[in-house]
C-alpha cells in the first residue's frame, strides 16, 4: 500500500509534501471501497472457530448484557464511555459480540475496548479483582473514521455473554501495562515511539504464576513493517515512487521488568482490510484482522524478584534494525511512527484460601536470564541502470534468537527464527517480500515433575505487488500467500494467543490475487479472488472451513450452516471516488 500511495500520488500530478504523505499512510487499512447497496447489507467476516456463548451445566450464568449501543460519528478523541456492571451469577467465560454496521464505508475493526485501564479482547475473561468482581468503566475507542469525505457513521452494538464453562481457569488479578487514562475517560494504549511505556506494579506474594500478554500492531509507516526496507535504502526510489519506510522488515517487541529483558515477541504480519490491494479482503478479511491475538510471555521466573512487597517496573519496546554502511545489523532503539501497544499481566493464585505468606522485607531474587545477542545476517544489492538510476534492490534479513529466564521453580524459554527476502524491481514499482517467522515458547516447571507447556508457531507470508502506470491510469496487480499455524499444549488459564484454554491447534492459510485500477485517481475498480482454508482443534473439537471469495461475493463456502453463500455479490466496481487522496481514506486523524 505504501507504494500505491506514492505511485498514485506521483501519477495524479499532485505531489504532496513528505509530511502529508506520512499523514495519509495510516488510513490504508480502511478499505476505500464504497459498496453499492441494492439488496441489503453484506456481511464482511473473518473465518474463526465458533465460540460457545452458553454454559455447559445448568448452574452458573447464562446471561447476556448489552454493553453499548452507539453511533460513532465524528468520534476521534471521543470514545464511548459507559458503566460495566457484571451479573451476580457465577461465570468463568465472557464472550463479546461486536456488531458493526456502516452504510457507505467499510468498518474499521481496529476498535479497542477497555475495562478501566485494561484492554480487553474477546475470549480473554476480564474478571478483574481477586476480591470480587467490581463494576468498571467501559471505554470503547473507535478512533475517527469520519471526515468531510468519509460521511458514513458506524453503528456499533456490543454485548457480553456470561457463562460458566467449567474448564476455564481464569486469572485472579489482571494488571494493565497501559497509559492508564481511564480516569480522564480516554483510551489507554501507548503510541511508540513517543510514549514512555514504563508502568509500576506491586505483585502480591500469593501469586504463583504470572503471564504477560502483549497487544501490538503497527500503523502508518509501520503498518506494513514486513515490507519496509533498510534505513539507508529509503531514498533509493524517491524520484520514481517516493520515500520508503525503514528500519528493515524485522520487528521485535520486548518486555522489560526492572530493566531486565523478560521475553520477546516477533509479531504476526496482520494485514488489515484495504492492505496491499483492497480486492483481497472482501468479504473475507485477512487472518486475524478482526480479532487480534495477544502473544504471551511467562514471567513466572521473575516472581521471586517481584514479590518483595515493593513496586517494580514493566516496560515494552519495539525494535527494528539499524544497518551500517558496512552491512552490520543491530537492534535499533526506535522504529518508524508508530505502534499501538498495551500489555496485561495475568496473575494466578494457586491456593486462595491459604493465608498469604509474609511479604515484608522478603529478599528478592533475580531470575537467571540467558539472552545472547540475536544473530542477524543481511544482504543487500542495489542495481543501477546505464544512466545511474536505481533499477532494482534485493535485500534479505535472517534472524535467530534464543532467550530463557529461570527461577528455582520454573523456566521460560524462547527460540525464534525469521527470514525476509525482499525485491524491488521496475524502479521500485514492483515489490515482493517473502517472509517466514517461527518460534517455540515453552515453560518447564522444574519442581513439579518437569511439567512443560509449549507454544509452537509459524507465520509464512509472501506478498507481491506491481504498480503499473499508463497515461492517467494506475493499476495494481497483487498476489499473496500467507498462513498462521499454532500448536499449543495450553498454559495455566485461557490464552490470549490461542484464544482458548488447554491444548489447541490451528492451521489458517490464505492465498489470492487482486487487481486494482483507477483513472485520474478517481474512477476506480477492484477485483479479487481469495481462498481461505481454516482448521482448528480446541476443546477436543475440530472445526474446518474453506471459503473462497471472487470479486466481492462468496464463490464457495464449505460450511453448510453459513449464511454467506447466496448473499448478494455486490462486486467492487464503480467506486467513483473523487481523488486518490480520498480513495486512500486519508482522514484528519493523526495520533502521534
Ligand atoms: C451478535 O449480535 C448480532 C446483533 O447485535 C446478532 O445478530 C447476532 O446473532 C449475535 N451473534 C451471536 C453469536 O450471538
Ligand atoms: C445507524 O443508527 C442510526 C440511528 O439509530 C440510524 O438512523 C441509521 O440508519 C443506522 N445506520 C445503519 C447503517 O444501520
Ligand atoms: C519513563 O518513566 C519512568 C517512571 O515511570 C521514569 O523512571 C523513566 O525515567 C522514564 N523514561 C524516560 C526515557 O523518560
Ligand atoms: C539511488 O539510491 C541512492 C541510495 O539510496 C540515493 O541516494 C539516490 O538518490 C537514488 N537515485 C535516484 C535517482 O533516486
Ligand atoms: C534509469 O532509472 C531512472 C530512475 O531510477 C529512470 O528515470 C530512467 O528512465 C532509467 N533509464 C533507463 C535507460 O532505464
Ligand atoms: C520447544 O522447546 C522446548 C524447550 O526448549 C523443547 O523441550 C521442545 O522439544 C521444543 N519443541 C520443538 C518442537 O522444538
Ligand atoms: C467510470 O467507469 C465506468 C466503468 O468503466 C464507466 O461506465 C464510467 O463512465 C466511468 N466514469 C467516469 C466519470 O469516468
XYZ file of C-alpha atoms and ligand atoms in Angstrom:
690
model
C 0.000 0.000 0.000
C 2.922 2.218 0.662
C 3.896 2.202 -2.940
C 0.372 2.615 -4.068
C 0.296 5.843 -2.200
C 3.461 7.135 -3.746
C 2.855 5.845 -7.227
C -0.664 7.071 -7.105
C 0.159 10.492 -5.870
C 3.002 10.741 -8.303
C 0.715 9.973 -11.151
C -2.097 12.154 -10.071
C 0.243 15.064 -10.527
C -0.260 16.460 -7.053
C 2.991 15.748 -5.359
C 2.358 16.074 -1.675
C 4.855 17.135 0.904
C 6.597 14.354 2.721
C 4.755 15.053 5.916
C 1.364 14.907 4.345
C 2.297 11.612 2.743
C 3.026 10.101 6.110
C -0.097 11.577 7.480
C -2.104 9.634 4.982
C -0.445 6.290 5.376
C -2.273 5.202 8.461
C -5.581 5.115 6.719
C -4.860 2.496 4.141
C -6.331 -0.140 6.335
C -9.739 1.396 5.985
C -10.981 -0.001 2.815
C -11.658 2.811 0.478
C -14.400 0.825 -1.113
C -17.858 2.165 -1.319
C -20.077 -0.770 -1.989
C -23.286 -0.226 -3.837
C -26.089 -1.499 -1.696
C -29.041 -2.554 -3.775
C -30.170 -5.583 -1.759
C -29.329 -5.067 1.854
C -26.126 -5.203 3.849
C -23.306 -7.558 3.028
C -21.548 -9.354 5.825
C -17.797 -8.881 5.903
C -16.292 -11.578 8.052
C -13.245 -13.259 9.450
C -13.141 -17.053 9.422
C -12.890 -18.188 13.043
C -13.597 -21.123 15.313
C -17.202 -20.667 16.528
C -17.426 -19.552 20.133
C -19.899 -21.026 22.573
C -21.804 -18.391 24.476
C -23.759 -20.753 26.707
C -22.938 -22.563 29.926
C -22.228 -26.266 29.894
C -24.105 -27.074 33.077
C -27.369 -25.756 34.322
C -25.665 -23.818 37.069
C -23.863 -20.559 36.651
C -24.612 -17.661 34.374
C -26.322 -17.785 31.058
C -26.706 -14.085 30.800
C -26.369 -11.529 28.066
C -25.704 -7.904 28.890
C -25.847 -5.044 26.430
C -22.664 -3.079 26.988
C -23.022 -0.493 24.294
C -25.248 0.608 21.504
C -23.633 3.602 19.998
C -23.324 5.512 16.773
C -19.736 6.600 16.176
C -19.939 9.761 14.144
C -17.016 12.168 14.223
C -15.567 10.218 17.079
C -11.875 10.910 17.093
C -10.843 11.563 20.658
C -14.386 10.775 21.724
C -14.558 7.175 22.819
C -17.740 5.707 24.163
C -17.628 5.698 27.954
C -20.149 3.657 29.894
C -20.503 1.586 33.006
C -19.953 -2.105 33.177
C -21.730 -3.937 35.950
C -21.143 -7.686 35.904
C -24.061 -10.002 36.695
C -24.395 -11.557 40.147
C -24.276 -15.160 38.937
C -21.193 -17.338 38.658
C -19.213 -17.197 35.406
C -15.758 -18.046 34.141
C -16.114 -17.069 30.491
C -17.253 -13.905 28.824
C -17.918 -13.859 25.085
C -18.041 -10.494 23.434
C -20.216 -9.988 20.377
C -19.303 -6.898 18.454
C -21.510 -5.999 15.520
C -20.832 -3.020 13.359
C -22.949 -1.775 10.547
C -21.982 1.003 8.293
C -23.536 2.413 5.222
C -21.097 3.659 2.669
C -17.781 2.551 4.155
C -16.028 -0.472 5.408
C -15.853 -0.684 9.157
C -12.520 -0.199 10.774
C -12.165 -3.051 13.157
C -9.259 -1.570 14.987
C -11.506 -0.517 17.759
C -10.191 -1.007 21.263
C -12.278 -1.999 24.212
C -11.096 -1.279 27.715
C -12.359 -2.013 31.174
C -10.787 0.813 33.087
C -7.148 0.952 32.012
C -7.106 -2.644 30.803
C -7.501 -3.524 27.165
C -9.931 -6.444 26.795
C -10.312 -8.805 23.910
C -12.887 -11.399 23.132
C -12.353 -14.729 24.849
C -9.982 -13.348 27.397
C -12.035 -13.242 30.527
C -11.933 -9.998 32.335
C -12.606 -10.928 35.861
C -10.807 -8.053 37.361
C -10.182 -8.481 41.061
C -9.430 -11.322 43.449
C -11.690 -9.649 45.960
C -14.723 -9.994 43.751
C -15.837 -8.525 40.514
C -16.036 -4.831 40.537
C -18.030 -2.573 38.322
C -15.736 -0.937 35.822
C -15.707 1.907 33.438
C -16.136 0.641 29.891
C -14.216 2.638 27.303
C -14.624 1.805 23.636
C -12.444 3.668 21.203
C -13.275 3.509 17.536
C -10.956 6.313 16.579
C -12.071 8.735 13.979
C -13.144 7.355 10.707
C -15.177 10.328 9.657
C -14.140 13.308 7.627
C -15.756 15.511 5.049
C -15.116 12.686 2.599
C -15.995 9.812 4.912
C -19.510 10.646 5.858
C -20.794 7.225 6.882
C -21.246 6.603 10.569
C -20.631 3.345 12.402
C -23.397 1.763 14.388
C -21.882 -0.482 16.989
C -23.595 -2.992 19.213
C -21.556 -4.681 21.894
C -22.960 -7.440 24.048
C -21.287 -9.597 26.678
C -22.373 -13.188 27.201
C -21.556 -14.562 30.642
C -21.346 -18.302 31.005
C -19.871 -20.968 33.196
C -17.838 -23.412 31.117
C -16.088 -25.142 33.986
C -12.922 -25.933 32.091
C -11.637 -22.420 32.004
C -9.215 -21.274 34.637
C -9.233 -17.519 34.827
C -6.630 -15.181 36.173
C -7.268 -13.904 39.667
C -5.812 -10.466 39.079
C -5.173 -8.574 35.846
C -2.871 -5.556 35.903
C -2.530 -3.278 32.899
C 0.660 -2.201 31.176
C -1.022 0.794 29.641
C -1.157 4.557 29.694
C -3.873 4.338 32.391
C -6.061 7.100 31.025
C -9.449 5.835 32.162
C -9.808 8.466 34.878
C -9.957 11.060 32.130
C -12.354 8.850 30.124
C -9.688 8.239 27.488
C -8.323 5.119 25.854
C -5.146 3.757 27.403
C -2.994 2.461 24.533
C 0.611 3.605 24.262
C 1.847 5.014 20.982
C 5.504 4.368 20.299
C 7.889 5.847 19.566
C 6.873 8.782 21.699
C 5.215 7.453 24.819
C 7.146 6.301 27.856
C 5.714 2.812 28.317
C 7.025 2.261 31.836
C 4.460 1.349 34.489
C 4.929 0.326 38.113
C 3.113 -2.547 39.815
C 3.216 -4.333 43.132
C 2.788 -8.120 42.770
C 1.033 -9.868 45.684
C 3.004 -12.579 47.470
C 0.270 -15.191 46.959
C 0.733 -15.218 43.187
C 2.149 -18.473 41.822
C 2.075 -17.876 38.062
C 2.264 -14.685 36.030
C 1.758 -14.299 32.294
C 2.072 -11.082 30.312
C 0.054 -10.736 27.123
C 1.136 -8.139 24.607
C -1.063 -6.427 22.079
C 0.895 -4.509 19.484
C 0.321 -3.523 15.906
C 1.903 -1.096 13.545
C 0.246 1.862 11.890
C 1.266 4.472 9.335
C 4.965 3.942 8.444
C 4.846 0.717 10.436
C 1.604 -0.783 9.148
C 3.444 -2.819 6.508
C 6.612 -3.248 8.567
C 7.245 -6.624 6.920
C 7.747 -4.816 3.603
C 9.925 -1.999 4.944
C 13.422 -1.548 3.573
C 16.722 -0.890 5.292
C 17.051 2.675 6.533
C 19.959 3.508 4.150
C 17.677 2.492 1.242
C 14.632 4.633 1.975
C 15.604 7.092 -0.798
C 16.515 4.523 -3.463
C 13.345 5.091 -5.457
C 12.457 8.525 -4.203
C 12.480 10.044 -7.657
C 10.151 7.390 -9.055
C 7.845 6.250 -6.262
C 8.795 8.239 -3.210
C 10.381 7.514 0.120
C 10.217 4.015 1.620
C 9.731 3.204 5.281
C 12.839 1.968 7.049
C 14.247 0.018 9.981
C 14.150 -3.188 7.882
C 11.291 -5.720 7.730
C 12.304 -7.214 11.091
C 10.448 -6.268 14.279
C 10.878 -7.356 17.855
C 8.655 -6.370 20.755
C 10.445 -6.587 24.064
C 9.224 -6.758 27.613
C 11.487 -5.438 30.337
C 10.978 -5.926 34.071
C 13.103 -3.681 36.282
C 15.282 -3.046 33.242
C 15.886 -6.777 32.662
C 14.737 -8.338 29.392
C 11.890 -10.736 30.298
C 10.955 -12.004 26.840
C 10.354 -11.035 23.234
C 7.589 -11.260 20.647
C 8.160 -11.437 16.892
C 4.830 -10.193 15.567
C 2.369 -11.824 13.202
C 2.098 -9.803 9.968
C -1.523 -8.803 10.197
C -2.923 -7.219 7.026
C -5.956 -5.055 7.557
C -8.806 -4.606 5.165
C -7.599 -2.433 2.354
C -3.973 -3.501 2.816
C -1.815 -4.160 -0.286
C -4.852 -4.334 -2.601
C -8.414 -3.984 -1.303
C -9.792 -6.674 -3.620
C -8.219 -9.420 -1.481
C -10.253 -8.729 1.605
C -13.904 -8.543 0.745
C -15.924 -10.123 2.126
C -13.295 -12.447 3.705
C -10.945 -10.295 5.716
C -7.309 -11.097 6.427
C -6.286 -13.661 9.036
C -6.856 -12.177 12.496
C -7.669 -8.703 11.284
C -10.975 -8.562 13.159
C -9.661 -10.243 16.268
C -6.059 -9.634 17.120
C -4.278 -12.227 19.175
C -2.046 -11.241 22.055
C 1.129 -13.329 22.268
C 2.218 -14.244 25.779
C 5.400 -14.179 27.834
C 5.562 -16.271 31.003
C 7.141 -14.026 33.618
C 6.767 -16.522 36.481
C 10.591 -16.846 36.792
C 10.544 -13.166 37.815
C 8.179 -13.756 40.756
C 10.966 -14.196 43.345
C 12.235 -10.791 42.227
C 8.815 -9.183 42.227
C 7.246 -10.495 45.419
C 9.128 -8.356 47.909
C 6.217 -6.039 48.565
C 7.813 -3.243 46.509
C 6.779 -1.711 43.216
C 8.532 -2.969 40.096
C 8.673 -1.550 36.597
C 7.290 -3.087 33.406
C 8.151 -1.613 30.050
C 7.531 -2.518 26.398
C 9.811 -1.597 23.479
C 9.568 -2.094 19.733
C 12.824 -2.573 17.836
C 13.716 -2.835 14.187
C 17.197 -2.959 12.693
C 19.849 -0.303 12.262
C 22.104 -1.144 9.367
C 25.515 0.401 8.959
C 27.091 1.296 5.621
C 29.358 -1.701 6.185
C 26.348 -4.026 6.321
C 26.243 -4.730 10.066
C 22.755 -5.085 11.574
C 21.918 -4.345 15.199
C 18.629 -3.861 17.020
C 17.504 -0.261 16.668
C 16.416 1.843 19.624
C 13.346 3.064 17.802
C 11.180 2.294 14.799
C 9.102 4.422 12.447
C 5.882 6.050 13.522
C 4.006 4.281 15.068
C 2.908 1.217 17.085
C -0.198 0.933 19.260
C 0.653 -1.101 22.341
C -0.761 -2.388 25.590
C 0.034 -5.318 27.831
C -1.828 -7.192 30.539
C -0.274 -9.020 33.458
C -2.387 -12.082 34.309
C -1.752 -13.251 37.867
C -2.784 -16.695 39.104
C -3.105 -17.623 42.769
C -2.854 -21.342 43.479
C -4.463 -21.617 46.853
C -6.713 -18.688 47.524
C -7.715 -19.891 50.980
C -4.284 -20.282 52.495
C -3.071 -17.110 54.196
C -0.701 -15.066 52.099
C 2.893 -15.546 53.168
C 4.568 -12.634 54.867
C 5.958 -10.283 52.315
C 7.773 -7.767 54.420
C 11.444 -7.471 53.578
C 11.476 -10.687 51.688
C 14.799 -10.913 49.935
C 14.126 -10.502 46.264
C 15.907 -12.793 43.892
C 16.504 -12.022 40.232
C 15.921 -14.790 37.689
C 18.766 -16.341 35.768
C 18.436 -14.752 32.332
C 20.209 -16.102 29.290
C 19.733 -13.667 26.435
C 22.503 -13.976 23.869
C 22.634 -11.199 21.293
C 20.345 -12.153 18.412
C 22.143 -13.180 15.230
C 21.356 -11.176 12.128
C 22.569 -11.919 8.625
C 21.749 -9.363 5.997
C 22.409 -8.919 2.327
C 21.629 -6.007 0.087
C 22.209 -5.313 -3.545
C 21.158 -2.184 -5.409
C 21.341 -2.397 -9.193
C 21.596 0.770 -11.259
C 20.809 1.264 -14.923
C 23.012 2.803 -17.615
C 22.072 6.343 -16.672
C 22.799 5.744 -12.996
C 19.160 5.479 -11.991
C 18.216 2.902 -9.357
C 16.652 -0.039 -11.120
C 16.227 -2.781 -8.536
C 17.010 -3.621 -4.963
C 17.290 -7.060 -3.410
C 17.620 -7.352 0.336
C 17.387 -10.029 2.934
C 17.336 -10.374 6.706
C 17.784 -13.642 8.538
C 17.450 -13.519 12.310
C 17.791 -16.086 15.070
C 17.318 -15.625 18.755
C 17.067 -17.657 21.905
C 16.075 -16.442 25.308
C 15.495 -18.019 28.676
C 14.718 -16.894 32.203
C 14.712 -19.320 35.130
C 13.877 -19.316 38.799
C 14.410 -22.355 41.036
C 10.796 -23.348 40.341
C 10.303 -22.575 36.702
C 11.994 -21.881 33.417
C 10.708 -19.924 30.418
C 12.463 -20.310 27.101
C 12.026 -18.972 23.619
C 13.666 -19.847 20.336
C 12.807 -17.770 17.293
C 13.753 -17.662 13.623
C 12.927 -15.133 10.988
C 13.774 -14.594 7.343
C 12.631 -11.952 4.917
C 13.704 -11.747 1.273
C 12.620 -8.560 -0.436
C 12.979 -7.443 -4.035
C 12.073 -4.156 -5.635
C 12.029 -4.148 -9.415
C 10.971 -1.712 -12.132
C 12.490 1.262 -10.315
C 10.513 0.466 -7.213
C 7.111 -0.116 -8.778
C 7.198 -3.849 -8.202
C 7.851 -5.377 -4.809
C 7.890 -8.917 -3.444
C 8.501 -9.886 0.164
C 8.802 -13.461 1.248
C 8.862 -13.799 4.988
C 8.864 -16.661 7.451
C 8.699 -16.374 11.228
C 8.660 -19.358 13.540
C 9.134 -19.990 17.212
C 8.883 -22.252 20.182
C 7.911 -20.730 23.540
C 7.924 -23.069 26.469
C 7.662 -23.216 30.236
C 9.095 -26.026 32.318
C 8.030 -26.357 35.953
C 11.264 -27.644 37.406
C 9.935 -28.666 40.801
C 6.740 -30.208 39.577
C 7.959 -33.348 37.811
C 9.174 -31.140 34.991
C 5.700 -30.451 33.630
C 6.191 -28.488 30.470
C 3.943 -26.454 28.241
C 4.805 -25.121 24.826
C 3.500 -22.991 22.013
C 4.893 -23.540 18.539
C 4.034 -21.169 15.730
C 4.806 -20.349 12.121
C 3.863 -17.291 10.114
C 4.663 -17.753 6.412
C 3.990 -14.776 4.145
C 4.567 -13.911 0.506
C 3.197 -10.686 -0.893
C 3.813 -9.361 -4.360
C 2.504 -6.114 -5.755
C 3.182 -4.375 -9.016
C 2.067 -0.880 -9.833
C 1.515 -0.126 -13.456
C 1.069 3.282 -14.958
C -0.072 4.155 -18.420
C -1.384 7.564 -19.278
C -3.609 8.619 -16.459
C -4.356 5.083 -15.372
C -2.921 3.393 -12.327
C -3.147 -0.346 -11.798
C -2.062 -2.666 -9.018
C -1.609 -6.359 -9.576
C -1.001 -8.286 -6.420
C -0.902 -11.807 -5.124
C -0.324 -13.230 -1.687
C 0.044 -16.454 0.239
C 0.115 -16.461 3.998
C -0.529 -18.598 6.998
C -0.882 -18.751 10.751
C -0.021 -22.103 12.273
C -0.124 -22.701 16.007
C 0.296 -25.819 18.090
C -0.046 -25.292 21.824
C -0.312 -27.500 24.887
C -2.131 -24.786 26.821
C -0.914 -22.913 29.886
C -2.390 -22.077 33.258
C -5.538 -20.326 32.009
C -7.265 -19.080 28.906
C -4.605 -17.993 26.473
C -4.952 -14.625 24.810
C -2.870 -16.090 21.976
C -4.651 -19.373 21.242
C -7.973 -17.852 22.396
C -8.805 -20.972 24.373
C -7.634 -22.972 27.368
C -5.984 -26.341 27.062
C -4.349 -27.872 24.005
C -5.114 -26.422 20.611
C -4.006 -26.487 17.021
C -4.640 -24.008 14.275
C -3.845 -24.045 10.577
C -5.180 -20.993 8.832
C -3.977 -20.096 5.369
C -4.990 -17.627 2.722
C -3.964 -17.143 -0.850
C -5.240 -14.917 -3.565
C -4.847 -12.469 -6.361
C -6.177 -8.953 -6.650
C -6.314 -6.259 -9.245
C -6.997 -2.601 -8.778
C -7.321 0.158 -11.273
C -8.090 3.793 -11.187
C -8.324 6.504 -13.796
C -7.223 10.008 -12.952
C -7.022 8.890 -9.377
C -10.786 8.786 -9.408
C -12.903 6.190 -11.160
C -11.550 3.026 -9.659
C -12.381 -0.645 -9.536
C -11.114 -3.734 -7.749
C -11.198 -7.411 -8.431
C -10.028 -10.185 -6.213
C -10.001 -13.920 -5.735
C -9.156 -15.144 -2.241
C -9.205 -18.600 -0.696
C -9.066 -19.286 2.987
C -8.524 -22.751 4.473
C -9.106 -22.944 8.182
C -8.610 -25.901 10.505
C -8.802 -25.518 14.244
C -8.791 -28.000 17.090
C -9.752 -26.767 20.528
C -11.585 -28.266 23.500
C -11.235 -31.551 21.644
C -13.402 -30.264 18.806
C -12.198 -29.976 15.247
C -13.592 -27.162 13.128
C -12.792 -26.932 9.442
C -13.912 -24.409 6.906
C -12.832 -23.480 3.422
C -14.122 -20.388 1.743
C -13.469 -18.575 -1.473
C -14.497 -15.091 -2.479
C -14.389 -13.781 -6.014
C -14.851 -10.116 -6.827
C -16.556 -9.265 -3.593
C -19.002 -12.160 -3.497
C -18.802 -15.642 -1.996
C -17.900 -18.291 -4.555
C -17.532 -21.234 -2.188
C -18.201 -21.971 1.458
C -17.747 -25.461 2.898
C -19.827 -24.577 5.960
C -23.403 -25.639 5.229
C -24.732 -23.501 8.094
C -23.102 -20.384 6.898
C -25.315 -17.631 5.622
C -22.646 -16.127 3.467
C -23.476 -18.118 0.360
C -26.308 -16.697 -1.594
C -25.587 -13.296 -0.150
C -25.538 -10.878 -2.994
C -22.309 -10.261 -4.768
C -22.141 -6.532 -4.719
C -18.991 -6.536 -6.751
C -16.380 -3.950 -6.245
C -16.851 -1.726 -9.203
C -17.974 1.770 -9.921
C -16.375 3.366 -6.905
C -16.301 6.831 -8.329
C -14.038 8.375 -5.684
C -13.044 11.940 -6.284
C -9.317 11.613 -5.832
C -6.528 9.298 -4.849
C -6.359 11.017 -1.527
C -9.926 10.220 -0.691
C -9.598 6.813 -2.255
C -6.845 6.050 0.199
C -9.028 7.096 3.037
C -6.907 9.904 4.266
C -8.632 11.374 7.244
C -7.996 14.108 9.724
C -6.779 11.857 12.481
C -3.173 11.998 13.496
C -2.284 10.235 16.668
C 1.352 10.744 17.363
C -24.350 -10.868 17.755
O -25.155 -9.713 17.718
C -25.858 -9.541 16.498
C -26.637 -8.211 16.518
O -26.479 -7.496 17.664
C -26.820 -10.709 16.288
O -27.466 -10.553 15.053
C -26.004 -11.999 16.300
O -26.884 -13.102 16.212
C -25.199 -12.121 17.582
N -24.350 -13.302 17.494
C -24.299 -14.218 18.456
C -23.389 -15.375 18.218
O -24.940 -14.123 19.488
C -27.371 3.826 12.499
O -28.226 4.303 13.524
C -28.927 5.471 13.154
C -29.657 5.996 14.388
O -30.153 4.950 15.162
C -29.872 5.121 12.009
O -30.577 6.282 11.601
C -29.043 4.601 10.836
O -29.891 4.175 9.798
C -28.181 3.437 11.271
N -27.281 3.083 10.169
C -27.032 1.838 9.831
C -26.074 1.637 8.689
O -27.508 0.871 10.405
C 9.779 6.696 31.989
O 9.038 6.769 33.182
C 9.718 6.230 34.313
C 8.814 6.339 35.522
O 7.543 5.929 35.263
C 11.000 7.000 34.572
O 11.706 6.401 35.643
C 11.867 6.970 33.325
O 12.993 7.789 33.523
C 11.090 7.472 32.130
N 11.906 7.278 30.943
C 12.147 8.272 30.088
C 13.002 7.930 28.926
O 11.686 9.397 30.248
C 19.599 5.867 -5.781
O 19.777 5.388 -4.455
C 20.667 6.165 -3.690
C 20.849 5.448 -2.356
O 19.622 5.395 -1.646
C 20.103 7.556 -3.494
O 20.997 8.362 -2.766
C 19.879 8.178 -4.892
O 19.244 9.438 -4.735
C 18.997 7.267 -5.719
N 18.871 7.806 -7.056
C 17.724 8.229 -7.554
C 17.781 8.758 -8.932
O 16.675 8.191 -6.912
C 17.149 4.629 -15.111
O 16.452 4.851 -13.868
C 15.847 6.128 -13.758
C 15.201 6.267 -12.399
O 15.634 5.374 -11.450
C 14.815 6.308 -14.829
O 14.258 7.609 -14.732
C 15.446 6.124 -16.203
O 14.461 6.153 -17.182
C 16.176 4.776 -16.266
N 16.880 4.663 -17.516
C 16.794 3.605 -18.290
C 17.594 3.631 -19.529
O 16.078 2.635 -17.998
C 10.339 -26.465 22.303
O 11.212 -26.025 23.327
C 11.288 -26.904 24.445
C 12.175 -26.250 25.491
O 13.381 -25.830 24.941
C 11.818 -28.262 23.991
O 11.826 -29.137 25.085
C 10.922 -28.806 22.894
O 11.453 -30.018 22.409
C 10.799 -27.803 21.760
N 9.849 -28.314 20.793
C 10.110 -28.382 19.499
C 9.064 -28.972 18.630
O 11.162 -27.987 19.034
C -16.205 5.031 -14.619
O -16.040 3.713 -15.133
C -17.243 3.144 -15.587
C -16.972 1.690 -15.980
O -15.780 1.577 -16.695
C -17.770 3.977 -16.785
O -19.003 3.431 -17.214
C -17.979 5.419 -16.316
O -18.347 6.219 -17.401
C -16.705 5.984 -15.704
N -16.962 7.296 -15.110
C -16.141 8.333 -15.264
C -16.543 9.600 -14.574
O -15.120 8.249 -15.922
